[in-house]
Short mmCIF file of C-alpha atoms in Angstrom, two decimals:
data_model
loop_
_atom_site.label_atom_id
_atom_site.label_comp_id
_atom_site.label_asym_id
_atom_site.label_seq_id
_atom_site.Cartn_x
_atom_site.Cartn_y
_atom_site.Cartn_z
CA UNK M 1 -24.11 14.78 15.58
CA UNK M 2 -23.87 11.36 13.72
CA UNK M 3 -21.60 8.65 15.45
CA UNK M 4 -19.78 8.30 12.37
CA UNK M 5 -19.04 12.16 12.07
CA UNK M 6 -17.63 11.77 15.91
CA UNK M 7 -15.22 9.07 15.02
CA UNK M 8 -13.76 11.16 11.67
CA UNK M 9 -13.18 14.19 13.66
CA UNK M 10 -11.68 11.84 16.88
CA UNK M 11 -9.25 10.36 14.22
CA UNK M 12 -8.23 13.53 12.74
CA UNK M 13 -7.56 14.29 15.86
CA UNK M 14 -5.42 10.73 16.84
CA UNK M 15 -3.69 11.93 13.12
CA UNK M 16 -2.78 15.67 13.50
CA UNK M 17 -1.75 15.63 17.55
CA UNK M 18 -0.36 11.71 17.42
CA UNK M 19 1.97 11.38 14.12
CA UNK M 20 1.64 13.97 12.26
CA UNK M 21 4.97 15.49 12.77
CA UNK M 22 6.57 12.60 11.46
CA UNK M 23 5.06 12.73 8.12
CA UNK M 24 6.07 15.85 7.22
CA UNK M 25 8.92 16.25 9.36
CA UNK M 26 10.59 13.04 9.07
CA UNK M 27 10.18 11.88 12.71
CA UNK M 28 10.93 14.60 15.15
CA UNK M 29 11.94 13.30 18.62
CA UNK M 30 9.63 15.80 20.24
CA UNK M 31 6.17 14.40 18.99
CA UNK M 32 3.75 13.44 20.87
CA UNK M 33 3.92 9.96 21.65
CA UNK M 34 0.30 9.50 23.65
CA UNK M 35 -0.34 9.38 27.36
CA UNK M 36 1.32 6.98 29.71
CA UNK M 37 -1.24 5.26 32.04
CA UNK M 38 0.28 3.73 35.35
CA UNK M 39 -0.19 0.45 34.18
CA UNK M 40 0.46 0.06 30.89
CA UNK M 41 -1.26 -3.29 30.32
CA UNK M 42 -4.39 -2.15 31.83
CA UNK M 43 -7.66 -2.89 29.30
CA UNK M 44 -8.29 -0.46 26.94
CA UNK M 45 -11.87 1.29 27.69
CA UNK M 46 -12.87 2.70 24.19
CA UNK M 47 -12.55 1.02 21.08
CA UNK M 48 -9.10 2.37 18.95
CA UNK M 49 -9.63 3.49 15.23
CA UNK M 50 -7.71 2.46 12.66
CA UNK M 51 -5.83 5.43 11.59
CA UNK M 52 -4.14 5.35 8.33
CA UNK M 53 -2.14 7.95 6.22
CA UNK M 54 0.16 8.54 3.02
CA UNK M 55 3.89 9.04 3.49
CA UNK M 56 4.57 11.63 0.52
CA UNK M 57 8.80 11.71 0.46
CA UNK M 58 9.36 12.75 -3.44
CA UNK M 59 6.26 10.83 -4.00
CA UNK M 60 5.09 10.80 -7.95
CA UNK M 61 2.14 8.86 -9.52
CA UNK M 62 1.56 8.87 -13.22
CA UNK M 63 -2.06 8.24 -13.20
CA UNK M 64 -3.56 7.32 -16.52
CA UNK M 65 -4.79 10.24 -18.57
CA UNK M 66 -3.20 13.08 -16.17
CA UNK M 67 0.17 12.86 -16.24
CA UNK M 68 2.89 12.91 -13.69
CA UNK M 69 1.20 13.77 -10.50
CA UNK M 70 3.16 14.56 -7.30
CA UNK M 71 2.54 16.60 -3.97
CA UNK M 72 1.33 20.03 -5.84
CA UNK M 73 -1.59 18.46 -7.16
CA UNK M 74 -5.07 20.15 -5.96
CA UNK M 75 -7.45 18.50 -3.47
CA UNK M 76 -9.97 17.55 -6.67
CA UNK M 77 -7.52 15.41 -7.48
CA UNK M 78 -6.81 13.48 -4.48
CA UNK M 79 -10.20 13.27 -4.27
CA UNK M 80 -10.17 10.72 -7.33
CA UNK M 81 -7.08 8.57 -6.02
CA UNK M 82 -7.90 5.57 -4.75
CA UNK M 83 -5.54 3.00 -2.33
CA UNK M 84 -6.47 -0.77 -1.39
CA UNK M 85 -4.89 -1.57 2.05
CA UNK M 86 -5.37 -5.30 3.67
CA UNK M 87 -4.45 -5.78 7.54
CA UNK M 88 -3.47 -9.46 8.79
CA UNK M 89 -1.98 -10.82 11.87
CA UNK M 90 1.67 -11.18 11.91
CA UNK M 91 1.51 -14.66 12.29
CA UNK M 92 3.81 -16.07 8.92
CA UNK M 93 0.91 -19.28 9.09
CA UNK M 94 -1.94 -16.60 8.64
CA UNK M 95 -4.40 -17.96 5.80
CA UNK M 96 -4.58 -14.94 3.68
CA UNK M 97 -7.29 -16.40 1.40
CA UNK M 98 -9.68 -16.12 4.30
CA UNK M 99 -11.51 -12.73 4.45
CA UNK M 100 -12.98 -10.38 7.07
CA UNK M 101 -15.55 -11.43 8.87
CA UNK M 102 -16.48 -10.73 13.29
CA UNK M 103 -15.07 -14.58 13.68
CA UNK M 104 -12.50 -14.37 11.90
CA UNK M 105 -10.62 -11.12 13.06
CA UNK M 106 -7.67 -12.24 14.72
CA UNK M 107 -6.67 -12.85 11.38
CA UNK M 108 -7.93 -10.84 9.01
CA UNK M 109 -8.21 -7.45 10.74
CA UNK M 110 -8.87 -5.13 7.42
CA UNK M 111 -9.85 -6.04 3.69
CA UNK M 112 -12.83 -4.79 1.39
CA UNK M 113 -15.38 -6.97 3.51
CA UNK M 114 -14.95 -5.09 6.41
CA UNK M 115 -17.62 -3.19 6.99
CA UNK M 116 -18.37 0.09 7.51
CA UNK M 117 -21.35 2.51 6.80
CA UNK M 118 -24.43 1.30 4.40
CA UNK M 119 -22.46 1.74 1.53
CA UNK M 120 -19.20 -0.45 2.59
CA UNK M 121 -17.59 -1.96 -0.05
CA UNK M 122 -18.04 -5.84 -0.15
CA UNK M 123 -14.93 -7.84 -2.01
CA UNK M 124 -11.62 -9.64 -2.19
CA UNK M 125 -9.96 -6.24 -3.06
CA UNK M 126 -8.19 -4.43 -0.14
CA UNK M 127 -9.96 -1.99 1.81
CA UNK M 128 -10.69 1.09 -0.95
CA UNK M 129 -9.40 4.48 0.97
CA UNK M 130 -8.80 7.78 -0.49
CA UNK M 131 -6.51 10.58 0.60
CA UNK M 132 -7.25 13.82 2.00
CA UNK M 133 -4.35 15.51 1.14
CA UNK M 134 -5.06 18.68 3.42
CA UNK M 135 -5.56 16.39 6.28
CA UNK M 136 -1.61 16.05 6.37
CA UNK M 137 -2.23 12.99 4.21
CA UNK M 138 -4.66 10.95 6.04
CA UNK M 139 -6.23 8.02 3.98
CA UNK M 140 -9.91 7.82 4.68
CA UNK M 141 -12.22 4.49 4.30
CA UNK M 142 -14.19 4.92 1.02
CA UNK M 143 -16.94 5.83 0.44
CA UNK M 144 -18.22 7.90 2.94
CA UNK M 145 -18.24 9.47 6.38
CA UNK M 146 -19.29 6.27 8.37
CA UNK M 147 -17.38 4.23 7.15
CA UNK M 148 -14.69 5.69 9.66
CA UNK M 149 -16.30 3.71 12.05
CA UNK M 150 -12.94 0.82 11.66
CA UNK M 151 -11.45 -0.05 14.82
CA UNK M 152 -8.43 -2.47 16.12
CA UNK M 153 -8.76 -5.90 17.50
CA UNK M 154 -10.43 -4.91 21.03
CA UNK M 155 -10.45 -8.63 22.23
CA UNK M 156 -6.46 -9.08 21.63
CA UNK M 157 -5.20 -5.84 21.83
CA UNK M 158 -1.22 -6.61 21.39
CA UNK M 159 -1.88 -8.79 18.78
CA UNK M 160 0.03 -7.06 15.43
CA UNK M 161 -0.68 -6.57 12.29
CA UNK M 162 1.08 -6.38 8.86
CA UNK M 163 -0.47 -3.51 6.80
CA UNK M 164 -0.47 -3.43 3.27
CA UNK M 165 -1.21 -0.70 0.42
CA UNK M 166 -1.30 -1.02 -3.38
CA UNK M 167 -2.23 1.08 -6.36
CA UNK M 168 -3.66 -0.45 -9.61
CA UNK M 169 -4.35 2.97 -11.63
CA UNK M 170 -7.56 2.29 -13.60
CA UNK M 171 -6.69 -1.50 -14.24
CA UNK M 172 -9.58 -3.51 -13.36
CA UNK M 173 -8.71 -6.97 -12.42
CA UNK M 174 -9.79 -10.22 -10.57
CA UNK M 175 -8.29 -10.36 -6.64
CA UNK M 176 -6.83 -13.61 -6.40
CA UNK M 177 -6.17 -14.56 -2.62
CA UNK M 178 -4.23 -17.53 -1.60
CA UNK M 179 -3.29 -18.87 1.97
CA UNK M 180 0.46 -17.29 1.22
CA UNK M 181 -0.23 -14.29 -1.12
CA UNK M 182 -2.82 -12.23 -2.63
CA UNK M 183 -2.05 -10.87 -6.68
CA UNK M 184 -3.39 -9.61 -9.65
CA UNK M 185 -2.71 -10.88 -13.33
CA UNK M 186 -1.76 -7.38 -15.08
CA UNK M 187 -1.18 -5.86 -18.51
CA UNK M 188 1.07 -3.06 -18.93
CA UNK M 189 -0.07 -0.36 -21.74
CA UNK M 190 2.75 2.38 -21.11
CA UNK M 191 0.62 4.78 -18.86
CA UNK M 192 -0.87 2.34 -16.06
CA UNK M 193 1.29 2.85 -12.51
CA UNK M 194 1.32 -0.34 -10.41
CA UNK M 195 2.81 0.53 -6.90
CA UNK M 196 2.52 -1.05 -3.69
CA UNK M 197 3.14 -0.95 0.33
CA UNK M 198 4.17 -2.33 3.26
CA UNK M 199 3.93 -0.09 6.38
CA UNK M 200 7.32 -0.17 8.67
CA UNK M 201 7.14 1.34 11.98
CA UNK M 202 11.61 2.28 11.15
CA UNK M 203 11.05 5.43 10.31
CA UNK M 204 9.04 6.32 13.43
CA UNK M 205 11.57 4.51 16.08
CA UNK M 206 13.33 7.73 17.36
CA UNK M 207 9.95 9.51 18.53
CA UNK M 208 9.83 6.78 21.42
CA UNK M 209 13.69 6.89 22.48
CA UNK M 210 13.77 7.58 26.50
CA UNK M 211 9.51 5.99 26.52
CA UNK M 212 9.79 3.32 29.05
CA UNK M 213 7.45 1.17 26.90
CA UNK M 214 9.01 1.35 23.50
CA UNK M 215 9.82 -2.07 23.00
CA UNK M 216 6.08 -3.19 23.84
CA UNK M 217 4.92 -0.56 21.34
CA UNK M 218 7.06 -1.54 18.63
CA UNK M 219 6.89 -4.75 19.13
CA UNK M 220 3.15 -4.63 18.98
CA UNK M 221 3.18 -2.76 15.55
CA UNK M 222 0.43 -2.70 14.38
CA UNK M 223 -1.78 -3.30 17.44
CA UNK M 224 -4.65 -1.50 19.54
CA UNK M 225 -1.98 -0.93 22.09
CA UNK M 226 0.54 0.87 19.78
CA UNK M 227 -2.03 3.10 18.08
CA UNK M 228 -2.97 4.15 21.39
CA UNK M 229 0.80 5.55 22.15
CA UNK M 230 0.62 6.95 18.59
CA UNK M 231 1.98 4.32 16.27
CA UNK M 232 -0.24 4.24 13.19
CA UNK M 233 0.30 2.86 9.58
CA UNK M 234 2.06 5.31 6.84
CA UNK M 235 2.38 4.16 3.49
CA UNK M 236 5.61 4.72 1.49
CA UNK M 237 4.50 3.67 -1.87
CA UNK M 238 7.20 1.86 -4.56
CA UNK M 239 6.90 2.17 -8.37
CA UNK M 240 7.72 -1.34 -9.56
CA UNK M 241 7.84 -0.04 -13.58
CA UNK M 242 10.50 1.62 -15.29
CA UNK M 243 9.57 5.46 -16.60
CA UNK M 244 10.99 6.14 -19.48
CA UNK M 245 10.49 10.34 -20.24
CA UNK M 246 11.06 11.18 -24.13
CA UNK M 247 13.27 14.81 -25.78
CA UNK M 248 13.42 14.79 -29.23
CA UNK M 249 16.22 16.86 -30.54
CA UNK M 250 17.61 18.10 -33.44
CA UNK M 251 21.20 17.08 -34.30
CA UNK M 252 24.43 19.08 -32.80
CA UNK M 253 27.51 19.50 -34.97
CA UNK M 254 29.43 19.03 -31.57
CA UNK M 255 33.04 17.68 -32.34
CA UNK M 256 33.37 13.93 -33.14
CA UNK M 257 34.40 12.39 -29.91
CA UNK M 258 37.63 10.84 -31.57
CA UNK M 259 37.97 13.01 -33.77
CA UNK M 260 38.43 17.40 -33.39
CA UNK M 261 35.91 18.26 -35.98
CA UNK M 262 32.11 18.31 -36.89
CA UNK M 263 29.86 16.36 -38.09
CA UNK M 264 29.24 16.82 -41.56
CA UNK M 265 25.23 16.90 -40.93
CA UNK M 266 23.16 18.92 -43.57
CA UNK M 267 20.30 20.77 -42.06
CA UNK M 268 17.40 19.21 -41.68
CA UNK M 269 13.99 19.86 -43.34
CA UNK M 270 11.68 22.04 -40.91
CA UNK M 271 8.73 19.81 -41.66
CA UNK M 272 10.40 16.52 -40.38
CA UNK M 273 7.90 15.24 -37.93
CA UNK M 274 8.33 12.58 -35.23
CA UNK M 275 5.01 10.11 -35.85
CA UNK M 276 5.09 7.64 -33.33
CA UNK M 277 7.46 6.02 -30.65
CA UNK M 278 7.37 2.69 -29.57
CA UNK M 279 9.21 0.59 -27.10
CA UNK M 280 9.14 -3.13 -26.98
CA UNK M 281 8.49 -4.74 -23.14
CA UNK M 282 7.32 -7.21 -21.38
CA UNK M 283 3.62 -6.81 -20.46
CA UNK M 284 2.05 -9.11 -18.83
CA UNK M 285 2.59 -9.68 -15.14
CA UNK M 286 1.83 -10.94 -11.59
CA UNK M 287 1.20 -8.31 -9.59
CA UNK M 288 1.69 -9.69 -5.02
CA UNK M 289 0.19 -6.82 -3.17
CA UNK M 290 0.07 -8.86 0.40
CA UNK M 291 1.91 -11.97 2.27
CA UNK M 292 2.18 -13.87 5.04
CA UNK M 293 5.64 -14.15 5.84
CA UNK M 294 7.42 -10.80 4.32
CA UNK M 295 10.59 -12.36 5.49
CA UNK M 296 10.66 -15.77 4.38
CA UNK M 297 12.28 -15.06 0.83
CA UNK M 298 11.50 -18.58 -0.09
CA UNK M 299 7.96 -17.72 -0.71
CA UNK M 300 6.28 -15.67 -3.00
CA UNK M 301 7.23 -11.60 -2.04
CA UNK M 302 5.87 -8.10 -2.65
CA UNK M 303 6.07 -6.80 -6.28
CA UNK M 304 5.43 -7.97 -10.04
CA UNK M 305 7.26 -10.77 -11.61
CA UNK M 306 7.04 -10.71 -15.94
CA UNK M 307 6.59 -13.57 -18.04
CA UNK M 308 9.23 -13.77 -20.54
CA UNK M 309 7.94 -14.80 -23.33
CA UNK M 310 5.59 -12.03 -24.27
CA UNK M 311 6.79 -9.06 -25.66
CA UNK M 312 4.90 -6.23 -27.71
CA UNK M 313 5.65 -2.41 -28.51
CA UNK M 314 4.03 -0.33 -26.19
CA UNK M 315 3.49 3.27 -27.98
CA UNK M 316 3.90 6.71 -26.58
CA UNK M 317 0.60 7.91 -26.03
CA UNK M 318 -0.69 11.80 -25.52
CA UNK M 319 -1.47 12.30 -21.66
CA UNK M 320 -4.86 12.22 -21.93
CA UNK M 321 -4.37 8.65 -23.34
CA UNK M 322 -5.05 9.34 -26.88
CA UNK M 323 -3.30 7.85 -30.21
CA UNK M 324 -0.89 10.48 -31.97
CA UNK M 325 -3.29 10.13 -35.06
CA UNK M 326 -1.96 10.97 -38.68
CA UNK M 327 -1.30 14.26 -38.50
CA UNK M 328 1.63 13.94 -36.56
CA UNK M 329 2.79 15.11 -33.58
CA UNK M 330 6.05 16.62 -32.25
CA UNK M 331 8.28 18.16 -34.55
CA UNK M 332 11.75 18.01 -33.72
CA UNK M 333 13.35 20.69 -30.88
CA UNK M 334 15.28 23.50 -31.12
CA UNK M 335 18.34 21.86 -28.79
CA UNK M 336 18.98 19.18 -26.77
CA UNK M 337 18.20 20.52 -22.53
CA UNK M 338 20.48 19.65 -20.59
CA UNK M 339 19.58 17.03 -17.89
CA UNK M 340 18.48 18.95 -14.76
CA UNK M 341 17.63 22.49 -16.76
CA UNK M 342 14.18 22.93 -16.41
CA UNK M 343 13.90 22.34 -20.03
CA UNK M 344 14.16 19.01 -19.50
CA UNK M 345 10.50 18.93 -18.05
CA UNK M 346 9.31 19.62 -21.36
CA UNK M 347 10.08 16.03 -22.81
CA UNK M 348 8.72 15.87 -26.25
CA UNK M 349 7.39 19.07 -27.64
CA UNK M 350 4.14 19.48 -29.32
CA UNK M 351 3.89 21.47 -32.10
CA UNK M 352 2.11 24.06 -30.39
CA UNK M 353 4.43 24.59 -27.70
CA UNK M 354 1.99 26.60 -25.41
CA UNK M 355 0.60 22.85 -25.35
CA UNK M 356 2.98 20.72 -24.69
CA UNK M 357 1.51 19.59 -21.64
CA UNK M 358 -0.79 17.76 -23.82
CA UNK M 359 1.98 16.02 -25.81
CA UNK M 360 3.08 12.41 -25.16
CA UNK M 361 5.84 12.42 -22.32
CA UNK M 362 6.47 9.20 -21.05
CA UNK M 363 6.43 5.62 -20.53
CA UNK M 364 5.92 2.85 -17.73
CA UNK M 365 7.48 -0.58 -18.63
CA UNK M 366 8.80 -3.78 -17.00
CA UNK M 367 12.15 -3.15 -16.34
CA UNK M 368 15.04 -4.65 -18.80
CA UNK M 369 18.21 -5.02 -19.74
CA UNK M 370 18.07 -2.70 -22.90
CA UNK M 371 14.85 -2.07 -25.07
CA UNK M 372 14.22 -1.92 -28.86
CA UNK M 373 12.67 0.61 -29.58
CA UNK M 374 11.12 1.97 -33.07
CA UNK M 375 10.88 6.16 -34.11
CA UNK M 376 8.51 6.68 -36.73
CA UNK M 377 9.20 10.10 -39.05
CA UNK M 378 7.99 11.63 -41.41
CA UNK M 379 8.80 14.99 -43.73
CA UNK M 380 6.99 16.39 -46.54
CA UNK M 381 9.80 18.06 -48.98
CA UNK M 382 7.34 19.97 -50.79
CA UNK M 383 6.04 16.13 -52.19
CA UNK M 384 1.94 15.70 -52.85
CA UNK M 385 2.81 12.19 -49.89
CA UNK M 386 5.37 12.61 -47.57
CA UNK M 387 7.75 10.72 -46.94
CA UNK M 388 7.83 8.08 -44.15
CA UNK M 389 10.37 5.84 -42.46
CA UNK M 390 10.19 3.71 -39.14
CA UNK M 391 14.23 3.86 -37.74
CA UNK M 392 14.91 0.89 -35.61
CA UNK M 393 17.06 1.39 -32.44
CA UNK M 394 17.99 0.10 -29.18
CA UNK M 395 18.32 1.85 -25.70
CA UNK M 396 20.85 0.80 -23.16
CA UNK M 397 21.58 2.50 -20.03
CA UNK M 398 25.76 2.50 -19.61
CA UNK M 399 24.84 2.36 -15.97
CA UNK M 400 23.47 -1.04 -16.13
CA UNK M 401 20.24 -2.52 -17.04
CA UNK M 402 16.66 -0.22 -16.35
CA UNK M 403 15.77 -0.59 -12.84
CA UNK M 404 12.42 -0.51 -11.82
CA UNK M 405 11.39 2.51 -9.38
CA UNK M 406 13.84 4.62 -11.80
CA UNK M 407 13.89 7.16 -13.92
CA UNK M 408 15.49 7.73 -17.48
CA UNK M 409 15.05 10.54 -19.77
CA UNK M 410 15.84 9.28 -23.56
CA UNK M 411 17.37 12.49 -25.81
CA UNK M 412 16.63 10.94 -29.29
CA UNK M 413 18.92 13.16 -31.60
CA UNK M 414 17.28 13.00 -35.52
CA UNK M 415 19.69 13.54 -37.58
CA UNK M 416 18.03 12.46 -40.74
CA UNK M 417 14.94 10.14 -41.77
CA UNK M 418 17.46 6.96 -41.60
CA UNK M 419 19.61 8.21 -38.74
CA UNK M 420 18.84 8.64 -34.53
CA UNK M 421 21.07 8.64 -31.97
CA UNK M 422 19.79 8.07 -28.49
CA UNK M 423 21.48 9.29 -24.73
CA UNK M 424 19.95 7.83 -21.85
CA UNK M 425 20.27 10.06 -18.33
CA UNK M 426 19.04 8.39 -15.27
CA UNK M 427 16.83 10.75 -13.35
CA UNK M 428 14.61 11.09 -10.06
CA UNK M 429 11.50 9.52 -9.93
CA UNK M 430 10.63 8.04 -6.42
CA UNK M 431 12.47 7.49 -3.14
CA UNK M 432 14.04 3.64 -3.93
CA UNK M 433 11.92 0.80 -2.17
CA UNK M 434 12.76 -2.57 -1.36
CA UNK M 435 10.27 -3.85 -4.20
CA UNK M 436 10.91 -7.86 -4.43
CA UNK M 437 11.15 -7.42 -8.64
CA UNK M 438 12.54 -10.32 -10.88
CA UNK M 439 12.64 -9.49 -14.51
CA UNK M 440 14.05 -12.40 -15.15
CA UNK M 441 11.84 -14.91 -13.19
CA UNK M 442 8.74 -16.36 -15.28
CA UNK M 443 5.93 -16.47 -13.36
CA UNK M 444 3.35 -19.31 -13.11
CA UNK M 445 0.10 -20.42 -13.46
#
């Protein structure tokens, strides 16, 4: 058997007897929290892997081209995801700029020149790992078997680590690493998810409550020593863009709210057709996926900062990424769901409603105030050319301004080709991070 195919099945082991019980059961005090020696400072004697994994609480990508994605997706799909994850010493001085390499880590203990098997990746990108999904979430070293073969800091065993995980979709993008931070210049185009991590050992505290050595192996996070009592790195990714989810619906002759009667609304044509829908956002971005000093808010922090000036409509897109095209594409619904009803997974429905899975859903922008937003319709009335307007409106959340890591499905009520009236519900999306976001800041050159 191949050294490299020793290693994966040791760490599968480390994964599913050491933490797995606190991925999926959210930190049982019963796990297994590794053997005790009689002197627990006593040198390690085999080298410890780096053993990495994806926490997967309410956990939702929408990947470009597929759609929301979230824990029911099949292995061939997982398969395709793939993570970045640097590892650098805790040390807020730490020169991030400087990569891998066997001098230099006590630093740098993980990025995408760390080598592997004959096929390691070579770069200033994170690591690349995937996700085997059916391995309780374990995130394996890309591309291949050997390159499992990743192991701690064996000359400085209690030295610690910050760990660090992002997601860039399909963007592909220059790595820019400086001594404080490393980013990515980014361009939003309404279906690209940015997210990132920051591993934190406080949601695996209570398995070591009553271990005499808990405040070594916490303290130590992430270290040699504390993966060999069972404290590895799990990822809790944050969405730093605002999803927006689309219903179109035709109009209710509800009572006016201040006045007890209906609307006056004449039915409307059954070949009105919504065209196109397009929000205006900010799009271009700095994306921080690592730091030094994660708790020095002076400097530069996790997340995406937006530059201000730049604006464009981003349009609503099929989810296999295609343009509506001319011949339209949702015609207005029966009713308005009702946030929470099932329904309301339907968003926009195609015309073929067996289909609508293949109709335009949703949107990821920067996150805003309010947004302008444009509805282009369409209805034929029995006329050789239809006819075609483009209704201007703006959507504002009465909860405050659109939050990034959040949620919001937009009911856009037609009620003719001059008139819509939107209703914004906030929804689920992710479990809330502590994403360092500012909207508002500029960022700079």
């Amino acid at each position: 058997m191949k050294k490299g195919q020793i290693t994966y099945k040791r760490i599968k082991q480390y994964l599913l007897i050491g933490f797995c019980s606190i991925l999926l059961f959210n930190c049982s005090r019963d796990t297994y929290v590794g053997e005790l020696p009689t002197d627990d400072d006593a040198p390690l004697v085999e080298p410890v892997p780096i053993v990495l994994s994806l926490g997967m609480s309410d956990f939702d990508i929408l990947t470009r081209g597929s759609g929301e994605v979230n824990n029911g997706n099949d292995a061939d799909f997982w398969n395709q995801v793939r993570f970045y994850v640097y590892a650098f010493n805790k040390d807020p001085q730490t020169d991030l700029s400087k990569p891998w390499s066997a001098t230099n880590e006590d630093f740098c203990l993980l990025d995408g020149s760390r080598t592997g098997g004959v096929n390691a990746q070579v770069s200033n990108h994170g690591k690349e790992v995937g996700v085997k999904k059916e391995d309780s979430n374990l995130m394996l070293f890309y591309p291949d078997e050997e390159s499992q073969s990743i192991y701690y800091n064996m000359r400085h065993t209690d030295w610690p680590y910050n760990f660090f995980a992002y997601y860039l979709d399909d963007y592909v993008s220059e790595c820019h690493r400086e001594k404080d931070y490393i980013y990515y210049d980014i361009e939003l185009d309404g279906r690209r998810d940015f997210m990132s991590s920051m591993a934190n050992i406080d949601k695996q505290e209570d398995k070591y409550e009553g271990n005499p050595y808990k405040d070594k192996i916490l303290g130590r996070a992430y270290s040699a020593y504390s993966a060999n009592h069972g404290l590895n790195p799990v990822f809790q990714f944050e969405h730093h863009l605002v999803l927006l989810r689309f219903v179109v619906c035709k109009p209710d002759n509800s009572p006016n709210e201040d006045k007890d009667e209906k609307r006056n609304i004449p039915p409307l044509d059954p070949s009105l057709t919504v065209k196109k829908i397009e929000v205006n956002s900010k799009y271009k971005g700095r994306f921080i996926v690592a730091v030094n000093d994660p708790t020095d808010q002076t400097k530069p922090q996790r997340g995406i900062s937006f530059n201000n000036e730049e604006y464009k409509y981003i349009e609503l897109r099929k989810k296999n990424g295609e343009l509506i095209g001319s011949k339209g594409w949702c015609v207005v619904a029966e009713d308005c769901p009702v946030y929470g009803d099932e329904k309301a997974h339907l968003y926009v429905l195609d015309k073929d409603i067996k289909n609508e899975r293949d109709a335009g859903t949703s949107l990821l922008v920067a996150p805003a105030d309010f947004y302008k937003a444009k509805i282009s319709l369409s209805a034929e009335k029995g006329l050789e050319e239809p006819l075609y307007t483009e209704v201007d409106i703006e959507l504002r959340n009465g909860n405050g301004m659109f939050s990034s890591g959040e949620a919001y499905t937009i009911y856009l009520t037609v009620n003719s080709l001059s008139e819509i009236i939107p209703k914004i519900e906030a929804g689920k999306w992710a479990e809330g991070g502590e994403a360092e976001l500012n909207p508002d800041g500029e960022y700079k050159d």
